[in-house]
Each structure stands twice: as structure tokens, then as C-alpha cells.
PDB file of C-alpha atoms in Angstrom:
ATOM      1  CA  UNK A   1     -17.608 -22.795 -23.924  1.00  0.00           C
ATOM      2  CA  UNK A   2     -16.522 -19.677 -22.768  1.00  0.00           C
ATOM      3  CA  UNK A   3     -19.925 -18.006 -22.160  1.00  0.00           C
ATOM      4  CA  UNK A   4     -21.189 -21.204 -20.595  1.00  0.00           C
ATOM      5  CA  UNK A   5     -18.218 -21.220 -17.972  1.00  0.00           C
ATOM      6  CA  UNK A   6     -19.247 -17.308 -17.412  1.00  0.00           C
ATOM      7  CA  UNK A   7     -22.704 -18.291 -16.860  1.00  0.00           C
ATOM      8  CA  UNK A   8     -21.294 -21.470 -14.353  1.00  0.00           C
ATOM      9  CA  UNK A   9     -22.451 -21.108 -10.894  1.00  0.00           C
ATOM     10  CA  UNK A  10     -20.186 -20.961  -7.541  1.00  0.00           C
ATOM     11  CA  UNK A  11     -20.050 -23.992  -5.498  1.00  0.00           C
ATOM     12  CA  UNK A  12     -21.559 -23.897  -2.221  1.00  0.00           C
ATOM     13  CA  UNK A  13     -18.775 -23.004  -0.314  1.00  0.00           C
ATOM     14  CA  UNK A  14     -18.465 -19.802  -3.109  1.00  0.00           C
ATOM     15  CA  UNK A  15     -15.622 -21.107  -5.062  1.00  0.00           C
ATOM     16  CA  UNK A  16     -15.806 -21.189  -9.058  1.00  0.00           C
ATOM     17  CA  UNK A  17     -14.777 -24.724  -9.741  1.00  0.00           C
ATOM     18  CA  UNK A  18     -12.727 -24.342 -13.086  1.00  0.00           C
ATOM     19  CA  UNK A  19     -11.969 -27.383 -15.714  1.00  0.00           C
ATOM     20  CA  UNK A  20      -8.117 -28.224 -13.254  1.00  0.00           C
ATOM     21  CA  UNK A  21      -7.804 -28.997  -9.961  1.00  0.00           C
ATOM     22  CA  UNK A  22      -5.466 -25.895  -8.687  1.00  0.00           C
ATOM     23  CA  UNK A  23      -2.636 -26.947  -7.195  1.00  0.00           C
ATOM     24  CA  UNK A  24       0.370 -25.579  -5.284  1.00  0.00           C
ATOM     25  CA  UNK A  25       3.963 -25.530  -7.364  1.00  0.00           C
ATOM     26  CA  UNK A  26       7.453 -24.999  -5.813  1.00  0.00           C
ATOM     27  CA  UNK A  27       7.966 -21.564  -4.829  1.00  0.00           C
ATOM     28  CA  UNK A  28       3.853 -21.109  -4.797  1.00  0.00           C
ATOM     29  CA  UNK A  29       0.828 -20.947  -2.891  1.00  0.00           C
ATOM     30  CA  UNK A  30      -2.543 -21.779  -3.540  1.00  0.00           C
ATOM     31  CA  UNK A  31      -4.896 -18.985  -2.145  1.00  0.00           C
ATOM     32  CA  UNK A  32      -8.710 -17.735  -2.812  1.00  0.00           C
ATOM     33  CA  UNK A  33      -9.320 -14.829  -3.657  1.00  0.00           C
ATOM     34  CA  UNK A  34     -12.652 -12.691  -3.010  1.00  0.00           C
ATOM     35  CA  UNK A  35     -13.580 -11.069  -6.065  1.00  0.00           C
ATOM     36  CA  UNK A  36     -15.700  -7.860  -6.212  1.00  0.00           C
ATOM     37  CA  UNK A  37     -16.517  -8.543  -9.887  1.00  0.00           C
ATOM     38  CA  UNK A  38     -17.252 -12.323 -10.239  1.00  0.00           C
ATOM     39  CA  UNK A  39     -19.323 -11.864  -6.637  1.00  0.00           C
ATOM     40  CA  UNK A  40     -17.089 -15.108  -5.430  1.00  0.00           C
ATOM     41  CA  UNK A  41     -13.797 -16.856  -4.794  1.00  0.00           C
ATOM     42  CA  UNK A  42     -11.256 -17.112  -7.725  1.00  0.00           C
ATOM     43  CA  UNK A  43      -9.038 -20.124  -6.992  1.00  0.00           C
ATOM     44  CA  UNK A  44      -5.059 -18.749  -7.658  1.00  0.00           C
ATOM     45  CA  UNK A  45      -2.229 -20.726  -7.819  1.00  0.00           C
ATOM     46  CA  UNK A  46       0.506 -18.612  -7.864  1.00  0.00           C
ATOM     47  CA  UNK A  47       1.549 -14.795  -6.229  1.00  0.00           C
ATOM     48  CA  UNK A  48       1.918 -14.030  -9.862  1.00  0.00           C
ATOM     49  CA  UNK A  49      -1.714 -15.002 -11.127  1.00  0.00           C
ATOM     50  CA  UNK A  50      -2.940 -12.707  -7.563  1.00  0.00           C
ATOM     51  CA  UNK A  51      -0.987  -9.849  -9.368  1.00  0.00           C
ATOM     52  CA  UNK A  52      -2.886 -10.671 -12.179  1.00  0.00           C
ATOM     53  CA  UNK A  53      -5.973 -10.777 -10.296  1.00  0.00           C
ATOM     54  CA  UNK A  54      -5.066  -7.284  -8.523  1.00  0.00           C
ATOM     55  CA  UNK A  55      -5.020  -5.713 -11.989  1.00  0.00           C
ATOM     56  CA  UNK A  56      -7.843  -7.423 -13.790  1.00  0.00           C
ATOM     57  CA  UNK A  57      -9.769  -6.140 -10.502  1.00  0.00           C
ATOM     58  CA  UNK A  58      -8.686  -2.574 -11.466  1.00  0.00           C
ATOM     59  CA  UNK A  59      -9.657  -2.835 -15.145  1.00  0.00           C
ATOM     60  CA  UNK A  60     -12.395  -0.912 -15.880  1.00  0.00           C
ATOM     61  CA  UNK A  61     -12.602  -2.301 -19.772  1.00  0.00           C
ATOM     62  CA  UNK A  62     -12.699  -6.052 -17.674  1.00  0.00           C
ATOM     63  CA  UNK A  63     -16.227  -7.284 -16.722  1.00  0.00           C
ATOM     64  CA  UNK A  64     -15.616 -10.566 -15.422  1.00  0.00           C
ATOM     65  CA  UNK A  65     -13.034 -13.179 -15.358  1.00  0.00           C
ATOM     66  CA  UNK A  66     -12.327 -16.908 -13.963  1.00  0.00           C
ATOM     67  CA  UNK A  67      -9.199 -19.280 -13.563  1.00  0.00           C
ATOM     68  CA  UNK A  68      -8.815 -22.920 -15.055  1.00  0.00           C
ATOM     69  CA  UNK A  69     -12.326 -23.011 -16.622  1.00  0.00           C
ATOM     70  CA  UNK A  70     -12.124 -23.848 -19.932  1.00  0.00           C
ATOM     71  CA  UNK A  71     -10.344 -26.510 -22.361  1.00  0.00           C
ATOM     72  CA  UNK A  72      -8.849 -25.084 -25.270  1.00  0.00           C
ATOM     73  CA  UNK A  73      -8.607 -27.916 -28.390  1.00  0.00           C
ATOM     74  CA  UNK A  74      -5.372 -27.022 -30.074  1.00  0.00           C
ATOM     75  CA  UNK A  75      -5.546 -30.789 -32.206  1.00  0.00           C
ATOM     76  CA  UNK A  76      -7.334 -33.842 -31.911  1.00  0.00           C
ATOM     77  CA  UNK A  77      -5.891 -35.446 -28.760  1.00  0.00           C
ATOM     78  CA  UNK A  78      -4.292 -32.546 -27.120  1.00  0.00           C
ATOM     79  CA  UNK A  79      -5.729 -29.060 -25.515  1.00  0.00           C
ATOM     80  CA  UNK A  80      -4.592 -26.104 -22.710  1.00  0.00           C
ATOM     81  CA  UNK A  81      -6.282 -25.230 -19.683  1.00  0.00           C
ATOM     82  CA  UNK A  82      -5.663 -21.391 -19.915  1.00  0.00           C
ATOM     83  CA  UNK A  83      -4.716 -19.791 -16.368  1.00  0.00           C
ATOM     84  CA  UNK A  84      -7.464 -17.012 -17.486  1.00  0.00           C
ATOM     85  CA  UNK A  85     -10.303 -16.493 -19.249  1.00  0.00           C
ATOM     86  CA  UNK A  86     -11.248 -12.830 -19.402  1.00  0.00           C
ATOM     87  CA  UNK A  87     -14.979 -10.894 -20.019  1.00  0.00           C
ATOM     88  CA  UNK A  88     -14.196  -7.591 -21.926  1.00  0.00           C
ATOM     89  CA  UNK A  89     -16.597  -4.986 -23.054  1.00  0.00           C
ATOM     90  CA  UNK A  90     -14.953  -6.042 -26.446  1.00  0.00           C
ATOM     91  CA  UNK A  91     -14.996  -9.765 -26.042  1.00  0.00           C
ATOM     92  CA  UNK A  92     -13.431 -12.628 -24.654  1.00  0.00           C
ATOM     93  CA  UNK A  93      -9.381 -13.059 -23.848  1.00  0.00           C
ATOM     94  CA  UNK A  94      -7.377 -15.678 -23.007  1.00  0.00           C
ATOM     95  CA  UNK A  95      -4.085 -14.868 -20.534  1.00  0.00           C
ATOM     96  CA  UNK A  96      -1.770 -17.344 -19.297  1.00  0.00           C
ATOM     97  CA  UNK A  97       1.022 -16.076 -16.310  1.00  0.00           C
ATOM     98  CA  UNK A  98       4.474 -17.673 -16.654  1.00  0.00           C
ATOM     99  CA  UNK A  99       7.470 -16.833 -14.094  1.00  0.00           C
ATOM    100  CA  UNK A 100       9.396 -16.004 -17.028  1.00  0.00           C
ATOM    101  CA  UNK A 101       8.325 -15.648 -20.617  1.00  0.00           C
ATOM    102  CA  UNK A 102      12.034 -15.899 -21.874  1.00  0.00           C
ATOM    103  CA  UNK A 103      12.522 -19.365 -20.265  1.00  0.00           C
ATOM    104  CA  UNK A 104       9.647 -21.052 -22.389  1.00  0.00           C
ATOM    105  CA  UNK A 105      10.387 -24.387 -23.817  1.00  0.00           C
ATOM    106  CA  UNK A 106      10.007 -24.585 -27.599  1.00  0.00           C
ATOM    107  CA  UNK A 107       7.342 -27.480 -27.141  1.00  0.00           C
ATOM    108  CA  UNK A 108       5.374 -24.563 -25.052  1.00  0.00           C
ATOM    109  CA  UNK A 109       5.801 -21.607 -26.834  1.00  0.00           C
ATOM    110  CA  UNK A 110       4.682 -23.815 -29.984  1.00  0.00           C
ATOM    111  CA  UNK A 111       1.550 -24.900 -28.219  1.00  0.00           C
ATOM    112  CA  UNK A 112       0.805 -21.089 -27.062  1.00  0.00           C
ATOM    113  CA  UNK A 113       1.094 -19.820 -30.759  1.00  0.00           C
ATOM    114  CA  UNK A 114      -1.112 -22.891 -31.560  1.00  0.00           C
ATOM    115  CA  UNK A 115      -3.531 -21.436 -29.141  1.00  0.00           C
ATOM    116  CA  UNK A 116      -3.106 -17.987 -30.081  1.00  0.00           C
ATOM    117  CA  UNK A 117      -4.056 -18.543 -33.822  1.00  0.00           C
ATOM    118  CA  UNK A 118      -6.791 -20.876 -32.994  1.00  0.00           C
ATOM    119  CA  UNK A 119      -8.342 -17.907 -30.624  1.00  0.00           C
ATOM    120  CA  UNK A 120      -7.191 -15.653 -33.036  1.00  0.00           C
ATOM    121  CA  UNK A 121      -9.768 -17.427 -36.127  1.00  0.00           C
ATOM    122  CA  UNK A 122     -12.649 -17.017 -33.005  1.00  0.00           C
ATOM    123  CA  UNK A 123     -11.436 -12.536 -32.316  1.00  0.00           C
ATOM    124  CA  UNK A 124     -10.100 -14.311 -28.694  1.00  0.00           C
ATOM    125  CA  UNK A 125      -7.159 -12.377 -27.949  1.00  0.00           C
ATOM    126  CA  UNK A 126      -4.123 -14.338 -26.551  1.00  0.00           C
ATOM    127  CA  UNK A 127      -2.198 -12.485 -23.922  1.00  0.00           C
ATOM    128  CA  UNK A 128       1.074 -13.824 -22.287  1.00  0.00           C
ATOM    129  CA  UNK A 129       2.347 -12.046 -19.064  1.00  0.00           C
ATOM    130  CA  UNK A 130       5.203 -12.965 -16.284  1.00  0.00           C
ATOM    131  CA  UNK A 131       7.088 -10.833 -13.327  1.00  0.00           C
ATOM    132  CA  UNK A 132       8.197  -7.981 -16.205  1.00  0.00           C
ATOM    133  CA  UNK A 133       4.788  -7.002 -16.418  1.00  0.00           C
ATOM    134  CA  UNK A 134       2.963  -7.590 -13.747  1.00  0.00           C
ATOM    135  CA  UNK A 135       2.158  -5.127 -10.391  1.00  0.00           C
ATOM    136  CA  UNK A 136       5.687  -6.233  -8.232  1.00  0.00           C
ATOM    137  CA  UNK A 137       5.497  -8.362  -4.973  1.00  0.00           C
ATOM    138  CA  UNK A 138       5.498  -5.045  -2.999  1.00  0.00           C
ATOM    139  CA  UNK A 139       2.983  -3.032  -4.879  1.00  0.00           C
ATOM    140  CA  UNK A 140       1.299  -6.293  -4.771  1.00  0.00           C
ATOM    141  CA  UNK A 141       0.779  -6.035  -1.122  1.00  0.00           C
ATOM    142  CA  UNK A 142      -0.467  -2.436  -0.699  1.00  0.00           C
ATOM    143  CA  UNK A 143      -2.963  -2.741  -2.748  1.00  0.00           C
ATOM    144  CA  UNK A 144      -4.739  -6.573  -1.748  1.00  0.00           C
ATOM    145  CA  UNK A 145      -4.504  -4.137   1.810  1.00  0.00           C
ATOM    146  CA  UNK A 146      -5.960  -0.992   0.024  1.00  0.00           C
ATOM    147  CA  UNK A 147      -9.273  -3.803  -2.384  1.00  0.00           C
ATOM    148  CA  UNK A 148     -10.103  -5.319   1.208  1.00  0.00           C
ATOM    149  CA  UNK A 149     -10.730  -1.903   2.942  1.00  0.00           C
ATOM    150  CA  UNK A 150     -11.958  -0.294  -0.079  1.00  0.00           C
ATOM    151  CA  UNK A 151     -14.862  -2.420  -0.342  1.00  0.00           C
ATOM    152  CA  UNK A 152     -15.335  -3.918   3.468  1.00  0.00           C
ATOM    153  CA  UNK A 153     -18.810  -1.597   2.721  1.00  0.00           C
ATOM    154  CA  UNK A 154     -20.540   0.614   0.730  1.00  0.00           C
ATOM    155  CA  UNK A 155     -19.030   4.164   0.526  1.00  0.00           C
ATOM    156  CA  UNK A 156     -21.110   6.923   0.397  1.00  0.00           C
ATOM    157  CA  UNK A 157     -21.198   8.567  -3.373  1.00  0.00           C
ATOM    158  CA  UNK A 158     -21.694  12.077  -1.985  1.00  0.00           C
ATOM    159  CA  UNK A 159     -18.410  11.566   0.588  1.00  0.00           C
ATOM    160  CA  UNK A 160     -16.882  10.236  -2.946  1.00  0.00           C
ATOM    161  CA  UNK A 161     -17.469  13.238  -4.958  1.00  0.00           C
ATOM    162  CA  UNK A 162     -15.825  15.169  -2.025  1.00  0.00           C
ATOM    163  CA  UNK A 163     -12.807  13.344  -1.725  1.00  0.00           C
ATOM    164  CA  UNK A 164     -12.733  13.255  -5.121  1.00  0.00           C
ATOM    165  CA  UNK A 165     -12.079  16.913  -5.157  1.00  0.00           C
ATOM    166  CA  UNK A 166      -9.804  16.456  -2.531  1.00  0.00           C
ATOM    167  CA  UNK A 167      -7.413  14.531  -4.341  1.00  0.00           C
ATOM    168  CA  UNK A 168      -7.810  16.023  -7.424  1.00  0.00           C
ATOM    169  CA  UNK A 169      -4.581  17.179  -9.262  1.00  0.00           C
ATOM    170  CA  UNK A 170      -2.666  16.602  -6.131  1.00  0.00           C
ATOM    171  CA  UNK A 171       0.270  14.484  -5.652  1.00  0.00           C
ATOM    172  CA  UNK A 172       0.767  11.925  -2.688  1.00  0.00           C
ATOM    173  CA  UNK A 173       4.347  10.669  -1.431  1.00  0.00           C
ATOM    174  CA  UNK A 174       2.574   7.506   0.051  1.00  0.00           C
ATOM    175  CA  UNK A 175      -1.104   6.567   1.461  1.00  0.00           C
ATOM    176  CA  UNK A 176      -0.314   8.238   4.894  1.00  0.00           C
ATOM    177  CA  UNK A 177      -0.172  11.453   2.992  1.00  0.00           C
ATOM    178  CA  UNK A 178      -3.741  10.628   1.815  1.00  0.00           C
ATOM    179  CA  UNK A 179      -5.283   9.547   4.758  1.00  0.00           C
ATOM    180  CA  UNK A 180      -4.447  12.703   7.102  1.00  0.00           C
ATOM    181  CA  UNK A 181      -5.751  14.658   4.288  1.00  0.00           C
ATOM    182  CA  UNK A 182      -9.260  12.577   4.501  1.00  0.00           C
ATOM    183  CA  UNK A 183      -9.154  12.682   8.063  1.00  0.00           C
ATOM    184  CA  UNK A 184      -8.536  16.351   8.232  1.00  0.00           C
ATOM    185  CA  UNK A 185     -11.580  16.884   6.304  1.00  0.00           C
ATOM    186  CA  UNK A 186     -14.261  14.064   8.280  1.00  0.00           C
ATOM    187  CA  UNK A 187     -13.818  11.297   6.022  1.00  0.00           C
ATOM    188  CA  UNK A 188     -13.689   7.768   5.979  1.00  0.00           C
ATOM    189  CA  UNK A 189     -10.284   6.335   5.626  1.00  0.00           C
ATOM    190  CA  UNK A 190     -11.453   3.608   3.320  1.00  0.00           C
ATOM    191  CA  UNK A 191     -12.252   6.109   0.845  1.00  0.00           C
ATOM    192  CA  UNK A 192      -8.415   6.732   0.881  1.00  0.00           C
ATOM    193  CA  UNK A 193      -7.954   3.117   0.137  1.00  0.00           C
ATOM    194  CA  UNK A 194     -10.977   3.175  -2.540  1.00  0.00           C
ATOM    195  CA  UNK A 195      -9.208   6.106  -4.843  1.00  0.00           C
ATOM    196  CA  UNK A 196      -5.519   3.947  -4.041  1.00  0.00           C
ATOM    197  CA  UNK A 197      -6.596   0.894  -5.349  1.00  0.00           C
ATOM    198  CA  UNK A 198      -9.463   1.801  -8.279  1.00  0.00           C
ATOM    199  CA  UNK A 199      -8.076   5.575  -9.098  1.00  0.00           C
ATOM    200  CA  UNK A 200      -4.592   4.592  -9.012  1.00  0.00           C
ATOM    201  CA  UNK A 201      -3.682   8.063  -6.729  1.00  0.00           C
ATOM    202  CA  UNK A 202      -0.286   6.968  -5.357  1.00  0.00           C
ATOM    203  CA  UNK A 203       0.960   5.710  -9.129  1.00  0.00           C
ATOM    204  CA  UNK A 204       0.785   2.456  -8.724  1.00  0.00           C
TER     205      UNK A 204
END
């Protein structure tokens, strides 16, 4: 299941269609978001799962992921949707994104460690995550800014490797700091945004 939902094509209008309709919840928004490593549009329900999103983007062990796109059996008559499904270069996981792990009801947290020994029998790692450890709401926004620029277009390798040694062991107050140093020395700003989001220069 899971390698045939990797292998599922985007719909023509370049969404992956997962195994749930997404929809909108109180305090939510539905939104698309253009992925760089699934080369489409990853249907997200919440701000939390674009967090998630954000980070899975910046993952270098993380080859490819999707949302809603598999049903997980956990008896006979009942299964979960999973919120992710994740390609590693060590094998599959599963994540799910609550508001708040803490406020779980016990029918839910039984049917996640269901899940998470079922996965478990399979070497699927189960992975639960909510606002304590995910990128905050703020840091959230500088860097969907900092993934569009960074890849609006290709960026030269050879301006890379300079900027690279640039930025190297230096330390940056915020991304203004950064770009006056790349336009000091001719280059493209979007680099600036490239080593914010991928190389993680300002900390975040």
C-alpha cells in the first residue's frame, strides 16, 4: 500500500489525491502546498501539518512524503487514515499532527498504539507530533517566504560554493544581516533564502 500510493500519480490539476477528502476544521485552513520533493501539490489541512510540511521539506534523511493516502487496518471493521506517510532512506513512517498530544482521548490514544504496534510488526515507525514540537507560527512564516524564493529557479552551484564560504562559521542576527552580506559580494539574494531555509543559517 504504501509504495503503491508513492508510485500514485498527481491529478491533472497537480494535486496528490490521498485516501480522505481534506477538509477545513475550526481554527484551520485548508491550503496546497507546492512541494519541491514530491514535484506537486500536497493537500494540508491544518497550519500545523504546513509546519510539518516546512520540516519534512528540510529533511535531508526524507525522500518523499504525501497526506491522507493510505488506510491503515488496525481490526476487522475499523482503520486510520494517517495525516502522513513518509519515504526515508531507511524506510517508511507514519506521522500523525494533533493540536495537543496531552488532550488525546483514551479511545484515540488506544487506536494510535494499535497503529503503532501494527507498523511496528511491518519496521513502520509511528511518530506523533503537535505545537511542542513543531517549527512555531512565526518561524513558520519566514521560512514558507525563504522555500518559495529559494527555489523560484535554479541557483548557480559555483555562486553556491561562494556563498557558502561566505557564511561559513559566521553568525547572523536575522536574514537582513545575510542578504547585505550577499549583496555586498554580487550575489543573488535567493541564495540567502536557499542557505535560510535548507542550511538552517539563522537557527531556525
Amino acid at each position: 500500500k504504501f509504495e503503491e500510493a508513492f508510485q500514485k500519480q498527481t491529478h491533472v490539476s497537480s494535486k496528490f489525491i490521498g485516501e480522505r477528502r481534506v477538509k477545513s476544521r475550526i481554527g484551520s485552513r485548508v491550503s496546497l502546498f507546492p512541494s519541491v520533493k514530491n514535484q506537486g501539490l500536497i493537500c494540508l489541512e491544518s497550519n500545523l501539518e504546513l509546519a510539518h510540511a516546512i520540516a519534512l521539506e528540510r529533511n535531508e534523511d526524507v525522500l518523499q512524503y504525501r497526506t491522507q493516502a493510505v488506510q491503515i487496518f488496525i481490526n476487522d471493521r475499523h482503520f486510520i487514515i494517517p495525516d502522513f506517510i513518509i519515504k526515508t532512506l531507511n524506510g517508511y513512517e507514519v506521522h500523525e499532527i494533533k493540536p495537543n498530544l496531552n488532550t488525546l482521548s483514551e479511545k484515540n490514544i488506544a487506536r494510535f498504539n494499535l497503529a503503532e504496534s501494527i507498523l511496528n510488526s511491518y519496521s513502520i515507525k509511528f511518530r506523533t507530533f503537535d505545537r511542542t514540537n513543531l517549527i512555531s507560527k512565526q518561524d513558520c512564516i519566514l521560512l514558507s517566504i525563504s522555500y518559495q524564493r529559494a527555489n523560484y529557479k535554479i541557483i548557480n552551484e559555483i555562486d553556491l560554493e561562494k556563498a557558502d564560504t561566505l557564511i561559513r562559521n559566521r553568525n547572523f542576527k536575522n536574514k537582513m544581516d545575510l542578504y547585505k552580506l550577499l549583496n555586498a559580494n554580487n550575489l543573488d539574494l535567493m541564495i540567502a533564502d536557499y542557505f535560510i531555509f535548507y542550511k538552517k543559517t539563522l537557527g531556525v
